[in-house]
PDB file of C-alpha atoms in Angstrom:
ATOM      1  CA  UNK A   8      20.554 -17.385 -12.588  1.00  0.00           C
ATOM      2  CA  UNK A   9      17.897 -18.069  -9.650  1.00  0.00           C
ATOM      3  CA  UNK A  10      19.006 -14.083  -8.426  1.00  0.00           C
ATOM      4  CA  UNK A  11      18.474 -12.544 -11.726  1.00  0.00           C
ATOM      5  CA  UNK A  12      14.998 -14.324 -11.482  1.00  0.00           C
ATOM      6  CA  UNK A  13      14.123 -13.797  -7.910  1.00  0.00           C
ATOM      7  CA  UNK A  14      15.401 -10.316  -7.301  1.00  0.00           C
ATOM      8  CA  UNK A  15      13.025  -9.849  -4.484  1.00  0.00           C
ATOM      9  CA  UNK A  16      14.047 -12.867  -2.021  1.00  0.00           C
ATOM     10  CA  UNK A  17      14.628 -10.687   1.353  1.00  0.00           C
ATOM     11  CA  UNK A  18      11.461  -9.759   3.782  1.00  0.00           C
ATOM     12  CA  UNK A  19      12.877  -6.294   3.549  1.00  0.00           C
ATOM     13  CA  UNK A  20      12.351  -6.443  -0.300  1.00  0.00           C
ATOM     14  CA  UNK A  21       8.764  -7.325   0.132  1.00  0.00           C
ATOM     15  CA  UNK A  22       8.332  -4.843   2.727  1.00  0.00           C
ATOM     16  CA  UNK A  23       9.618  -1.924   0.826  1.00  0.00           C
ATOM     17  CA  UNK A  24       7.884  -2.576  -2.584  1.00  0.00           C
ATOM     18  CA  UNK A  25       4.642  -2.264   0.120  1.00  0.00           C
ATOM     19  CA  UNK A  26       6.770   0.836   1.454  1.00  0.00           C
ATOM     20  CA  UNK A  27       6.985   2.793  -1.886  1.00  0.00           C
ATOM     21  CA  UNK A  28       3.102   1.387  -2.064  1.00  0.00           C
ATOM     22  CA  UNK A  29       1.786   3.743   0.714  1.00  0.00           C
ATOM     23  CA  UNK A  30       3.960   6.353  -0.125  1.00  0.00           C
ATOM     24  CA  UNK A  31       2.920   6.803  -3.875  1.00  0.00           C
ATOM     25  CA  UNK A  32      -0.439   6.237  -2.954  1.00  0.00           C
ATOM     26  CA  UNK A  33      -0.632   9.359  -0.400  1.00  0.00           C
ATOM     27  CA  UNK A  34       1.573  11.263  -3.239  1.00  0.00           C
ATOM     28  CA  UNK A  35      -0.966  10.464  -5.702  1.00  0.00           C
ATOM     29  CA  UNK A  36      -4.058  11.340  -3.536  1.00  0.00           C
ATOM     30  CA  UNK A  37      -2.518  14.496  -2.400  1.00  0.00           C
ATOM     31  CA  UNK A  38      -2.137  15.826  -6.404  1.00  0.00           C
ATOM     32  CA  UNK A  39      -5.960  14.365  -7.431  1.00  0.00           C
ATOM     33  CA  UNK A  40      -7.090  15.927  -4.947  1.00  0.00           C
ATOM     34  CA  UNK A  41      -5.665  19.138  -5.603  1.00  0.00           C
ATOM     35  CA  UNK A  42      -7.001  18.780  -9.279  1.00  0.00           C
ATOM     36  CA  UNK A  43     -10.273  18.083  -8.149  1.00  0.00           C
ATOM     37  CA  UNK A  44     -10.241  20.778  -6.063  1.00  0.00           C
ATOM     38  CA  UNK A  45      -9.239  23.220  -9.499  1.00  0.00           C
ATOM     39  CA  UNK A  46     -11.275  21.257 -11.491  1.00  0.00           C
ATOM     40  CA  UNK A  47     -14.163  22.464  -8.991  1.00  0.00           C
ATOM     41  CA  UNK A  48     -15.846  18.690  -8.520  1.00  0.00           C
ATOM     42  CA  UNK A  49     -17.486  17.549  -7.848  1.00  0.00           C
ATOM     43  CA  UNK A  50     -20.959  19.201  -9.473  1.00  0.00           C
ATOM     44  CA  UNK A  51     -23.456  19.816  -7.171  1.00  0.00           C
ATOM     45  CA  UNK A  52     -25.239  16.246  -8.486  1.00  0.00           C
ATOM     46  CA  UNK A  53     -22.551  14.520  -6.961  1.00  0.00           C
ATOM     47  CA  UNK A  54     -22.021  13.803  -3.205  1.00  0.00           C
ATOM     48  CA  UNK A  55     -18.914  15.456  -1.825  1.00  0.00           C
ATOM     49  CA  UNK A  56     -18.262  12.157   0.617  1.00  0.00           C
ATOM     50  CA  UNK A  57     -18.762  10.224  -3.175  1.00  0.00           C
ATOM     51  CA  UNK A  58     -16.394  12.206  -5.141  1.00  0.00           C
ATOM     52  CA  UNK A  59     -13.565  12.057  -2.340  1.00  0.00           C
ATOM     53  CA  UNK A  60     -14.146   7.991  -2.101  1.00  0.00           C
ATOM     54  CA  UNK A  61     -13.253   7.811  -5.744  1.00  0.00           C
ATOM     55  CA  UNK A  62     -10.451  10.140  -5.972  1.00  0.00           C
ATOM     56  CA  UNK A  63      -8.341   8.083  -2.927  1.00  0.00           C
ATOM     57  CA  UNK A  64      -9.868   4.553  -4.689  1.00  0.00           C
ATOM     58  CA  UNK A  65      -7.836   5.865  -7.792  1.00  0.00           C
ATOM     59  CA  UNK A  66      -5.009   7.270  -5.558  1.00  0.00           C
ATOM     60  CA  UNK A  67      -4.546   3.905  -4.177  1.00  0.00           C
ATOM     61  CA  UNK A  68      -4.813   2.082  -7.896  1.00  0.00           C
ATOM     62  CA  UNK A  69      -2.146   4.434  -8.669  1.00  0.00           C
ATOM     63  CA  UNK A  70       0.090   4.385  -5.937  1.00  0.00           C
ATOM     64  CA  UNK A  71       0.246   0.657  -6.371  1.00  0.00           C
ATOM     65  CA  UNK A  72       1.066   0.303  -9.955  1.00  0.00           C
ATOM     66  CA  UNK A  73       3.711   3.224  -9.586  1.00  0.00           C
ATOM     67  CA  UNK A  74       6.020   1.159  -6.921  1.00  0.00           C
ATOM     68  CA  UNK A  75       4.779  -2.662  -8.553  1.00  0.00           C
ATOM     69  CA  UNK A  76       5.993  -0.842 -12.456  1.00  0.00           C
ATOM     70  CA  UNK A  77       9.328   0.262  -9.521  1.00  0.00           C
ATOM     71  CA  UNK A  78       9.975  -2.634  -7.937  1.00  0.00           C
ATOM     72  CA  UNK A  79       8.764  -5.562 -10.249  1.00  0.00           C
ATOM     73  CA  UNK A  80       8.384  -4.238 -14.035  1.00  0.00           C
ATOM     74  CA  UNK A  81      10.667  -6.999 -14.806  1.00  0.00           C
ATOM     75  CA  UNK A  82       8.077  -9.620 -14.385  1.00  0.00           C
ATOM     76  CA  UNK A  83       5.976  -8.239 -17.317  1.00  0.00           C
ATOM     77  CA  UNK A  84       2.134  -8.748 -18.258  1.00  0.00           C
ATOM     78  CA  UNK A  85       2.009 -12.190 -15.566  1.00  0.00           C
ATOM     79  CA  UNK A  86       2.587  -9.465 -12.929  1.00  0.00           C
ATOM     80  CA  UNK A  87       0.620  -6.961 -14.304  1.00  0.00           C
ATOM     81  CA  UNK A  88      -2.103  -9.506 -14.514  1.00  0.00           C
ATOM     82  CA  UNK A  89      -1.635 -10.853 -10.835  1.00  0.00           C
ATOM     83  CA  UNK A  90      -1.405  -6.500  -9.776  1.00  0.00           C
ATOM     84  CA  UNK A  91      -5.175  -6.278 -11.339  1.00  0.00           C
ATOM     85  CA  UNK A  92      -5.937  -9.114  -9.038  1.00  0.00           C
ATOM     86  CA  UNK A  93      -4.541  -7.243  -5.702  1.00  0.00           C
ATOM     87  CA  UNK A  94      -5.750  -3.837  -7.078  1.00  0.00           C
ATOM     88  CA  UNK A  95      -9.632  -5.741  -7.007  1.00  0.00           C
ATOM     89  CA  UNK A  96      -9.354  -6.791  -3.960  1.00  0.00           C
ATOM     90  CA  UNK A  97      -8.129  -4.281  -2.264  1.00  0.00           C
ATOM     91  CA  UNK A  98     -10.056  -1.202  -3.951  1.00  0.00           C
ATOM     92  CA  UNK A  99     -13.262  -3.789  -2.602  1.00  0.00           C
ATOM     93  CA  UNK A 100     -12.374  -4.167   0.833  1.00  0.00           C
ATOM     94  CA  UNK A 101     -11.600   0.003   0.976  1.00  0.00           C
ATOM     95  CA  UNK A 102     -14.852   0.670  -0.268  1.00  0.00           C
ATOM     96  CA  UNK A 103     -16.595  -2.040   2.058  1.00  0.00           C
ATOM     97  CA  UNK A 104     -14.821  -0.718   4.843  1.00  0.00           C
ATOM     98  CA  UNK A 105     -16.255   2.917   3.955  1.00  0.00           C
ATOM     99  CA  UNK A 106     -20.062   1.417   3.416  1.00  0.00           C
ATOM    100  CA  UNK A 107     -19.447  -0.190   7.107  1.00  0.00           C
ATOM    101  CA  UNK A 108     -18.686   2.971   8.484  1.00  0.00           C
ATOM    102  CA  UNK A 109     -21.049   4.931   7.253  1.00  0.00           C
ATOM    103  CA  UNK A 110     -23.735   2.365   7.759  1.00  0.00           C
ATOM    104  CA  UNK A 111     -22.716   2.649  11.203  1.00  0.00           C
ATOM    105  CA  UNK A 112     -22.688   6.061  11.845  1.00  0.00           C
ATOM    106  CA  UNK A 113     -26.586   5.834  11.240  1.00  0.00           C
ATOM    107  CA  UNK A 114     -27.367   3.500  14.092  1.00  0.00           C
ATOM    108  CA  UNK A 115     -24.318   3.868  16.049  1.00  0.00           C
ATOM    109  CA  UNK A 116     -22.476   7.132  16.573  1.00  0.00           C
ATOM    110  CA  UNK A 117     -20.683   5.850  19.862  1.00  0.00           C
ATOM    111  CA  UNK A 118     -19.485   2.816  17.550  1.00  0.00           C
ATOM    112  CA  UNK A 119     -18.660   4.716  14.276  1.00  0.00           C
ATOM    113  CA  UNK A 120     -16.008   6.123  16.561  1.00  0.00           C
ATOM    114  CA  UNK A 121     -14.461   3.385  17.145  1.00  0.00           C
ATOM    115  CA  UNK A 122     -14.705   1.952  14.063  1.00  0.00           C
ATOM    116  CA  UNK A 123     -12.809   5.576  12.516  1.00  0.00           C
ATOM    117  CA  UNK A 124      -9.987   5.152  15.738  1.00  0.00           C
ATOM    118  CA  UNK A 125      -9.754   1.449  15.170  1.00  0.00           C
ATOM    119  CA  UNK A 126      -8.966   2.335  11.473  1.00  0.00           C
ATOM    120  CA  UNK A 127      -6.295   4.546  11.974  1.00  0.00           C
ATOM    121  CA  UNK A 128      -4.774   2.922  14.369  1.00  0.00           C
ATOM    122  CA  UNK A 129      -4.552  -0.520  11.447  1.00  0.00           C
ATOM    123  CA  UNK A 130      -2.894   2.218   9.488  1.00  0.00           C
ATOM    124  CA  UNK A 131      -0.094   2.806  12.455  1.00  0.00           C
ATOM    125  CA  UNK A 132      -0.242  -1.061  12.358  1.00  0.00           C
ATOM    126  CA  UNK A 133       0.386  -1.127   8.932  1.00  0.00           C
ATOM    127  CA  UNK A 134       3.435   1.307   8.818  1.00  0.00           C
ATOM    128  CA  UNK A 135       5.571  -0.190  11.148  1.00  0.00           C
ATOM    129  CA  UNK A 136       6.983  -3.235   9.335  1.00  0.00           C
ATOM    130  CA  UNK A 137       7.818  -0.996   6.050  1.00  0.00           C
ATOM    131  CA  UNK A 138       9.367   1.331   8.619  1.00  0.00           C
ATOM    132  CA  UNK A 139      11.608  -1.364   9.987  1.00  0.00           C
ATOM    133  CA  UNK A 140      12.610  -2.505   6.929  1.00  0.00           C
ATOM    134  CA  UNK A 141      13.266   1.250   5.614  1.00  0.00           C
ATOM    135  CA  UNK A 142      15.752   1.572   8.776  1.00  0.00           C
ATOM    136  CA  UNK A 143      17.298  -1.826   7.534  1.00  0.00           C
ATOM    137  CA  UNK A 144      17.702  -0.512   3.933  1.00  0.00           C
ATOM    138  CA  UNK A 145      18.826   2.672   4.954  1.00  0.00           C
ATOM    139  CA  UNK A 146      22.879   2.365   4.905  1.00  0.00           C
ATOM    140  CA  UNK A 147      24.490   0.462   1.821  1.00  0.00           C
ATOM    141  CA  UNK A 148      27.486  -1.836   3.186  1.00  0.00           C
ATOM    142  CA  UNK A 149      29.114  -2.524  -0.262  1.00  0.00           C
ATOM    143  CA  UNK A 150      29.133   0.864  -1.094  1.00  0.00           C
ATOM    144  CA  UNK A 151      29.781   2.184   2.120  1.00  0.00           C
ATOM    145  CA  UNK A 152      27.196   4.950   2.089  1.00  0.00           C
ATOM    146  CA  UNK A 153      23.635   5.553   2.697  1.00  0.00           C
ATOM    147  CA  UNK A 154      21.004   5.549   0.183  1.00  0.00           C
ATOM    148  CA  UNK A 155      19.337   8.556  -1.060  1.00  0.00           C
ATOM    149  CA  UNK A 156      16.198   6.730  -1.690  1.00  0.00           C
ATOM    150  CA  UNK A 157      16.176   4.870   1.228  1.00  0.00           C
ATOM    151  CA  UNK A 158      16.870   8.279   3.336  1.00  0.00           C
ATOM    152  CA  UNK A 159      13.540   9.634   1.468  1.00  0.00           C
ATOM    153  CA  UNK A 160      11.639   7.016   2.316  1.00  0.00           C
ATOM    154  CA  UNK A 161      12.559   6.932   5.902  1.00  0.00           C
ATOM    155  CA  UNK A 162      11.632  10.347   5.849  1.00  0.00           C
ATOM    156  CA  UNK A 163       8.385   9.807   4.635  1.00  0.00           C
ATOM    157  CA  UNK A 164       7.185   6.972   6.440  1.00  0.00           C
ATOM    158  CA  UNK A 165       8.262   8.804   9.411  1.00  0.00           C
ATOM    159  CA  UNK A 166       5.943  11.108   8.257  1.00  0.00           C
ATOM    160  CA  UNK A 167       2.937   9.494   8.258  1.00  0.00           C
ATOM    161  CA  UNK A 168       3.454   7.967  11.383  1.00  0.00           C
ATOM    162  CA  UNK A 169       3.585  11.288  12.947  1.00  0.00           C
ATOM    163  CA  UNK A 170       0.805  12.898  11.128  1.00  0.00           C
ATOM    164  CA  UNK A 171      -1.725   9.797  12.277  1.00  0.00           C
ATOM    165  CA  UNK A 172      -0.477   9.655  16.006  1.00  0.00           C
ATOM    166  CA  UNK A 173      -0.025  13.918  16.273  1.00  0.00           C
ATOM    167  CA  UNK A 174      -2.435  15.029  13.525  1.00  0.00           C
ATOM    168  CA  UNK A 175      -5.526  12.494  13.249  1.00  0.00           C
ATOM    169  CA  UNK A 176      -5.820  10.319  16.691  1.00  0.00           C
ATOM    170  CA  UNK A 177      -6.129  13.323  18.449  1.00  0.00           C
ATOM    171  CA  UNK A 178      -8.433  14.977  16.053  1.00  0.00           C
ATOM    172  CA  UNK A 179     -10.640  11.923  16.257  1.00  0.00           C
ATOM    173  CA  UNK A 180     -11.657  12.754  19.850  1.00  0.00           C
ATOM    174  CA  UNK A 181     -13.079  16.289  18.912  1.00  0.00           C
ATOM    175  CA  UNK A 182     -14.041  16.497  15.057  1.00  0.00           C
ATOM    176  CA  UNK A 183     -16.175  14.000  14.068  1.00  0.00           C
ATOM    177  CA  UNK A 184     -16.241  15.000  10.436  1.00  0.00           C
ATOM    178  CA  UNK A 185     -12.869  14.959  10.372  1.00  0.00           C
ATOM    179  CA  UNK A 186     -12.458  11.995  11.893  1.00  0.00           C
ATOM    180  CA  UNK A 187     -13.952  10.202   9.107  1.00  0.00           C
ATOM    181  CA  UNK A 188     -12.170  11.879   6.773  1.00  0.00           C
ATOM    182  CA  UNK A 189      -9.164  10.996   8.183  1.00  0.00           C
ATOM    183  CA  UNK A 190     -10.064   7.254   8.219  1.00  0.00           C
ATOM    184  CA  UNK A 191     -10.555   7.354   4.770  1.00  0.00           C
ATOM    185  CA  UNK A 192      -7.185   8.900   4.300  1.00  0.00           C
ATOM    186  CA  UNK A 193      -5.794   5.871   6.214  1.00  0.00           C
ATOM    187  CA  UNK A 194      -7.472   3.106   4.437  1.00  0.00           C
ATOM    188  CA  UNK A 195      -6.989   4.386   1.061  1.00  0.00           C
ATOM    189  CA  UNK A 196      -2.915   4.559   2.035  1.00  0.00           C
ATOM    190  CA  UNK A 197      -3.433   1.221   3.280  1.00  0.00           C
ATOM    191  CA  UNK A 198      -5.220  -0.036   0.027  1.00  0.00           C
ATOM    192  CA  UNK A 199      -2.184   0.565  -1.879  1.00  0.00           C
ATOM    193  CA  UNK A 200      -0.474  -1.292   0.020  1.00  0.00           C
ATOM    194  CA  UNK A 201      -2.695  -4.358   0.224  1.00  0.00           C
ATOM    195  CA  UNK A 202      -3.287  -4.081  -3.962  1.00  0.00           C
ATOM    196  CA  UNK A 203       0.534  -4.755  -4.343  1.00  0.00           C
ATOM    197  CA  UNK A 204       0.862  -6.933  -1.157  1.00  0.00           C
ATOM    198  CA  UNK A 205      -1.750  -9.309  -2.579  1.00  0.00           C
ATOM    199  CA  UNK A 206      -0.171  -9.153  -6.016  1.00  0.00           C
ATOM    200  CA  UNK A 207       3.456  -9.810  -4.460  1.00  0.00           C
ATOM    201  CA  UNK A 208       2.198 -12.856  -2.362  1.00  0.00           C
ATOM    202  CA  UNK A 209       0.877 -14.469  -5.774  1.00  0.00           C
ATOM    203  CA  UNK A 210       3.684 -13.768  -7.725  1.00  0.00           C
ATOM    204  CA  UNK A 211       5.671 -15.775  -4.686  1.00  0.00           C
ATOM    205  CA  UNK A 212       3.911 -18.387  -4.452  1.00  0.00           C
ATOM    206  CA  UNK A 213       3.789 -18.727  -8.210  1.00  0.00           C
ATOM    207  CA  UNK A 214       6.988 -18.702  -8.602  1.00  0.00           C
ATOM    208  CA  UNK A 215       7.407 -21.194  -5.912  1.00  0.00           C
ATOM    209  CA  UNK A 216       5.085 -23.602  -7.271  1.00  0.00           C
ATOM    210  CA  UNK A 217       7.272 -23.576 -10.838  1.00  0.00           C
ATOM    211  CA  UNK A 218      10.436 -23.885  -9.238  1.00  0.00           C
ATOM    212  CA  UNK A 219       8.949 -26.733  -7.327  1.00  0.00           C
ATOM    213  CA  UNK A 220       8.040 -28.135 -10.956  1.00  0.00           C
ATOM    214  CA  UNK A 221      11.054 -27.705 -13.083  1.00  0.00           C
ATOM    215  CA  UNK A 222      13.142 -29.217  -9.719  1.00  0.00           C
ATOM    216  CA  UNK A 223      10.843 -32.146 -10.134  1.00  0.00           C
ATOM    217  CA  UNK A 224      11.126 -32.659 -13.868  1.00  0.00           C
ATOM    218  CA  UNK A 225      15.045 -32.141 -13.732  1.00  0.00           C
ATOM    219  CA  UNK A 226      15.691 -34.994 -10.937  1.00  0.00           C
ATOM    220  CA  UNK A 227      16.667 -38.364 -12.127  1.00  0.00           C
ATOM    221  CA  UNK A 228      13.878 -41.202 -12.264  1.00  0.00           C
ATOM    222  CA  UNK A 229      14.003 -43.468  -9.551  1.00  0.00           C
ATOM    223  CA  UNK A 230      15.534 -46.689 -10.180  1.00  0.00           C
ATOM    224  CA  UNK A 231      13.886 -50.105  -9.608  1.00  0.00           C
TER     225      UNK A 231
END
């Protein structure tokens, strides 16, 4: 009874659902922004740095509901509900980080650069524990065979890992446009993340809190 409802007990479990998080997230930016791109937007009233903050804001919204609807559609509306809450959150502290950055390119190149490696580097930061639990995942004992999913995940987790430490670090040092681009990239991935992280550790602790009840109300009364 207490596995059917808390199917998501391991770390790994929690770790993965953040996995599948990321993952969707950079899926989901990579096709809006190839229909904004058809589409032809954004119209020459709106700001091209504008128009790509909203489309990864969205990608992360969407990424996160994809692997919460994956991993936790069982819960129903009370976790749709307590998703909202994470997607808030996180969607804020993206577009916060973005307004810090670009405040500080204004009055501080030299620290704008740091701020865009220092935000990259939280992405690397971010990826290993999903990674970890991806390898952990990644061969089935009962059924004595590894996991196509799992495998696919791996894969692209690996990925990203490689395209920020190969692709973006490096690019950092000598494209400053890019570089910011790039950190954008990174949060947004990491927003997704965060939305169903923060939605996850409510649900938890939720849950906690009424098993913690009904234990209560089921023990015996003390006696005199």
């Amino acid at each position: 009874m207490a596995a059917r409802h808390h199917p998501y007990r391991r770390l790994s479990d929690h770790l993965i659902l953040t996995a599948d998080a990321l993952l969707l997230t950079v899926f989901a930016g990579a096709i809006l922004i190839m229909a904004k791109d058809l589409a032809q937007i954004p119209a020459a009233w709106v700001d091209p740095m504008d128009a790509f903050l909203i489309t990864m804001t969205l990608a992360s919204m969407i990424g996160a509901t994809a692997s919460w609807l994956l991993h936790r559609r069982p819960v129903g509306l009370r976790g749709l509900g307590m998703l909202a809450v994470g997607l808030v959150v996180a969607a804020s502290a993206f577009v916060g980080a973005h307004a810090l950055i670009t405040r500080t390119s204004v009055s501080s190149p030299g620290t704008e650069l740091v701020l865009l490696i220092a935000a990259q580097i939280l992405g690397l930061a971010v990826l290993l524990p999903p990674l970890v639990a991806g390898m952990a995942d990644l061969f089935q004992p009962k059924k004595r065979r590894f996991d196509p999913g799992s495998i696919a995940r791996l894969a692209g987790l690996i990925a990203l890992v490689g395209l920020i430490a190969l692709r973006f670090l490096p690019e950092t040092q000598v494209d400053p446009a890019a570089a910011h681009v790039n950190a954008m990239l990174g949060l947004s991935t990491i927003a997704g993340g965060l939305g169903v992280g923060i939605a996850d550790a409510i649900l938890y602790f939720s849950d906690g809190r009424a098993r913690q009840r009904s234990t209560a109300a089921a023990a015996p009364p003390e006696t005199a």
